[in-house]
Amino acid sequence: MADKKKVLFICLGNICRSPIAEAVFLKTIADNGVADKWEVDSAAIGGWHVGKNPDHRALSTMEKHNLPYDNRARQIKKTDFEHYHYIFGMDKENMSDLKRLAPGGSKAKQLMLGDFDSDAPGKIIRDPYYDEGADGFEQCYVQCVRCCAGFLAKVQKGQV
Ligand code: 4NP
């Protein structure tokens, strides 16, 4: 069997957006019957929340949409840039951080998840961490659903 495709979702803390993106992508590949062809993980730019579960609002949003999640926050490491084929950031700051952290000659394609949004390509996935309620998390979920579907479709057509 061909090697698995490997994708890593990144955000600043790995407790809000990238866990949601990871859970949504796992569901997307399962629904498309290709779960066994992918390795999926998420990680943080910063180390503040390493070892923690996602923020309670992210977990509630995942529960609401029947997305199982059982991963803990970790920080991105140099070898991720060699191991993964695709590394996704959520906003422009994530993208410049990835560029700064990537060792020379890295294999991974660094992509912004919002660029795969069929409704509004190029839109960032805004950080909902400092919001008072869960609306920003729901918005993140909705964007991730469209972006993950858009990304998988492009991979399957050999366009990315
Ligand atoms: P995330 O949100 O990057 O979507 O996980 C954040 C979580 C924590 C912090 C910032 C953003 N923080 O500064 O602790």
Short mmCIF file of C-alpha atoms and ligand atoms in Angstrom, two decimals:
data_model
loop_
_atom_site.label_atom_id
_atom_site.label_comp_id
_atom_site.label_asym_id
_atom_site.label_seq_id
_atom_site.Cartn_x
_atom_site.Cartn_y
_atom_site.Cartn_z
CA MET A 1 0.00 0.00 0.00
CA ALA A 2 1.20 3.49 -0.76
CA ASP A 3 2.60 5.50 2.13
CA LYS A 4 0.10 7.46 4.17
CA LYS A 5 -0.37 11.14 3.59
CA LYS A 6 0.48 13.07 6.73
CA VAL A 7 -1.12 16.32 7.85
CA LEU A 8 -0.49 18.48 10.90
CA PHE A 9 -2.83 21.27 12.02
CA ILE A 10 -1.20 24.16 13.86
CA CYS A 11 -2.46 27.09 15.89
CA LEU A 12 -0.99 29.27 18.61
CA GLY A 13 -1.95 27.19 21.66
CA ASN A 14 -3.23 23.82 20.29
CA ILE A 15 -6.23 24.01 22.60
CA CYS A 16 -8.85 25.78 20.43
CA ARG A 17 -8.61 25.88 16.63
CA SER A 18 -6.16 23.13 15.66
CA PRO A 19 -7.84 20.42 17.79
CA ILE A 20 -11.15 21.30 16.13
CA ALA A 21 -9.50 21.18 12.68
CA GLU A 22 -7.90 17.83 13.54
CA ALA A 23 -11.21 16.34 14.73
CA VAL A 24 -13.08 17.68 11.69
CA PHE A 25 -10.47 16.32 9.28
CA LEU A 26 -10.59 12.89 10.97
CA LYS A 27 -14.36 12.89 10.42
CA THR A 28 -13.96 14.10 6.82
CA ILE A 29 -11.59 11.28 5.89
CA ALA A 30 -13.73 8.71 7.74
CA ASP A 31 -16.87 9.87 5.87
CA ASN A 32 -14.95 9.59 2.58
CA GLY A 33 -13.68 6.07 3.36
CA VAL A 34 -10.02 7.09 3.32
CA ALA A 35 -9.19 7.22 7.05
CA ASP A 36 -6.59 4.46 6.67
CA LYS A 37 -4.69 6.53 4.12
CA TRP A 38 -3.95 9.42 6.47
CA GLU A 39 -1.94 10.26 9.56
CA VAL A 40 -3.38 13.31 11.34
CA ASP A 41 -2.15 15.34 14.31
CA SER A 42 -2.19 18.88 15.69
CA ALA A 43 0.33 21.03 17.55
CA ALA A 44 1.01 24.49 18.93
CA ILE A 45 3.39 27.26 18.03
CA GLY A 46 3.82 28.09 21.74
CA GLY A 47 4.45 25.77 24.67
CA TRP A 48 2.03 27.25 27.26
CA HIS A 49 -0.56 24.45 27.15
CA VAL A 50 1.56 21.37 26.46
CA GLY A 51 -0.05 18.23 27.87
CA LYS A 52 -3.47 19.85 28.33
CA ASN A 53 -6.85 18.86 26.92
CA PRO A 54 -8.50 21.34 24.56
CA ASP A 55 -10.27 24.39 26.00
CA HIS A 56 -13.69 23.39 27.43
CA ARG A 57 -15.46 25.45 24.76
CA ALA A 58 -13.60 23.59 21.99
CA LEU A 59 -14.53 20.26 23.62
CA SER A 60 -18.19 21.31 23.91
CA THR A 61 -18.22 22.32 20.25
CA MET A 62 -16.73 18.96 19.25
CA GLU A 63 -19.20 17.09 21.46
CA LYS A 64 -22.11 19.05 20.00
CA HIS A 65 -21.06 17.90 16.52
CA ASN A 66 -20.31 14.30 17.55
CA LEU A 67 -16.60 14.60 17.00
CA PRO A 68 -14.62 12.34 19.31
CA TYR A 69 -11.34 13.86 20.55
CA ASP A 70 -8.64 12.26 22.65
CA ASN A 71 -5.43 14.16 22.06
CA ARG A 72 -3.36 16.51 24.23
CA ALA A 73 -1.59 19.70 23.30
CA ARG A 74 1.98 19.50 22.12
CA GLN A 75 4.40 22.00 20.63
CA ILE A 76 5.59 21.79 17.04
CA LYS A 77 9.12 20.43 16.66
CA LYS A 78 11.73 20.64 13.91
CA THR A 79 11.21 17.04 12.80
CA ASP A 80 7.52 17.77 12.06
CA PHE A 81 8.68 19.72 9.02
CA GLU A 82 10.31 16.56 7.68
CA HIS A 83 7.65 14.07 8.80
CA TYR A 84 4.47 15.77 7.54
CA HIS A 85 3.50 16.43 3.93
CA TYR A 86 1.13 19.27 4.86
CA ILE A 87 1.28 21.68 7.80
CA PHE A 88 -1.72 23.97 8.18
CA GLY A 89 -1.78 27.31 9.98
CA MET A 90 -4.96 29.12 10.94
CA ASP A 91 -3.98 32.76 10.42
CA LYS A 92 -1.24 34.96 9.03
CA GLU A 93 0.70 34.97 12.32
CA ASN A 94 0.76 31.17 12.36
CA MET A 95 2.08 31.21 8.79
CA SER A 96 4.92 33.61 9.58
CA ASP A 97 5.76 31.60 12.72
CA LEU A 98 5.89 28.40 10.66
CA LYS A 99 8.15 30.05 8.12
CA ARG A 100 10.46 31.21 10.91
CA LEU A 101 10.55 27.78 12.59
CA ALA A 102 10.97 25.64 9.46
CA PRO A 103 14.48 24.25 8.95
CA GLY A 104 15.94 24.86 5.49
CA GLY A 105 14.88 22.31 2.88
CA SER A 106 11.76 21.22 4.81
CA LYS A 107 9.53 18.80 2.96
CA ALA A 108 6.20 19.94 4.41
CA LYS A 109 3.96 22.25 2.42
CA GLN A 110 2.96 25.12 4.69
CA LEU A 111 -0.63 26.08 3.91
CA MET A 112 -3.30 28.31 5.42
CA LEU A 113 -6.43 26.26 6.12
CA GLY A 114 -8.77 29.10 5.13
CA ASP A 115 -7.40 29.03 1.59
CA PHE A 116 -9.43 25.83 1.08
CA ASP A 117 -12.73 27.47 2.03
CA SER A 118 -15.13 27.18 -0.90
CA ASP A 119 -17.23 30.08 0.46
CA ALA A 120 -14.47 32.57 1.22
CA PRO A 121 -10.99 31.47 0.21
CA GLY A 122 -8.17 33.20 2.04
CA LYS A 123 -10.19 33.97 5.13
CA ILE A 124 -8.32 33.36 8.37
CA ILE A 125 -9.66 31.12 11.12
CA ARG A 126 -9.83 33.67 13.90
CA ASP A 127 -8.58 32.89 17.40
CA PRO A 128 -11.65 32.46 19.66
CA TYR A 129 -9.63 31.96 22.88
CA TYR A 130 -10.33 35.43 24.32
CA ASP A 131 -14.03 35.43 23.35
CA GLU A 132 -16.58 35.34 26.13
CA GLY A 133 -18.80 32.65 24.68
CA ALA A 134 -18.74 29.73 22.27
CA ASP A 135 -19.81 31.54 19.07
CA GLY A 136 -16.24 31.87 17.84
CA PHE A 137 -15.70 28.15 18.38
CA GLU A 138 -18.81 27.33 16.37
CA GLN A 139 -17.58 29.66 13.62
CA CYS A 140 -14.21 27.87 13.69
CA TYR A 141 -15.99 24.50 13.40
CA VAL A 142 -18.07 25.63 10.42
CA GLN A 143 -15.01 26.99 8.62
CA CYS A 144 -13.05 23.80 9.34
CA VAL A 145 -15.83 21.64 7.86
CA ARG A 146 -15.71 23.57 4.57
CA CYS A 147 -11.91 23.83 4.50
CA CYS A 148 -11.26 20.16 5.31
CA ALA A 149 -13.68 19.06 2.59
CA GLY A 150 -12.07 21.50 0.15
CA PHE A 151 -8.57 20.31 1.02
CA LEU A 152 -9.42 16.60 0.70
CA ALA A 153 -11.12 17.19 -2.66
CA LYS A 154 -8.03 18.99 -3.96
CA VAL A 155 -5.69 16.26 -2.70
CA GLN A 156 -7.83 13.63 -4.37
CA LYS A 157 -7.66 15.56 -7.66
CA GLY A 158 -3.88 15.87 -7.30
CA GLN A 159 -4.14 19.65 -7.06
CA VAL A 160 -2.20 20.04 -3.83
P1 4NP B 1 -5.58 28.48 19.77
O1 4NP B 1 -6.06 29.58 20.83
O2 4NP B 1 -4.31 29.02 19.15
O3 4NP B 1 -6.69 28.40 18.78
O4 4NP B 1 -5.37 27.20 20.56
C1 4NP B 1 -5.22 30.06 21.84
C2 4NP B 1 -5.10 29.38 23.02
C3 4NP B 1 -4.30 29.87 24.02
C4 4NP B 1 -3.61 31.06 23.84
C5 4NP B 1 -3.71 31.74 22.65
C6 4NP B 1 -4.52 31.24 21.65
N1 4NP B 1 -2.80 31.58 24.89
O5 4NP B 1 -2.23 32.65 24.71
O6 4NP B 1 -2.70 30.96 25.95
#
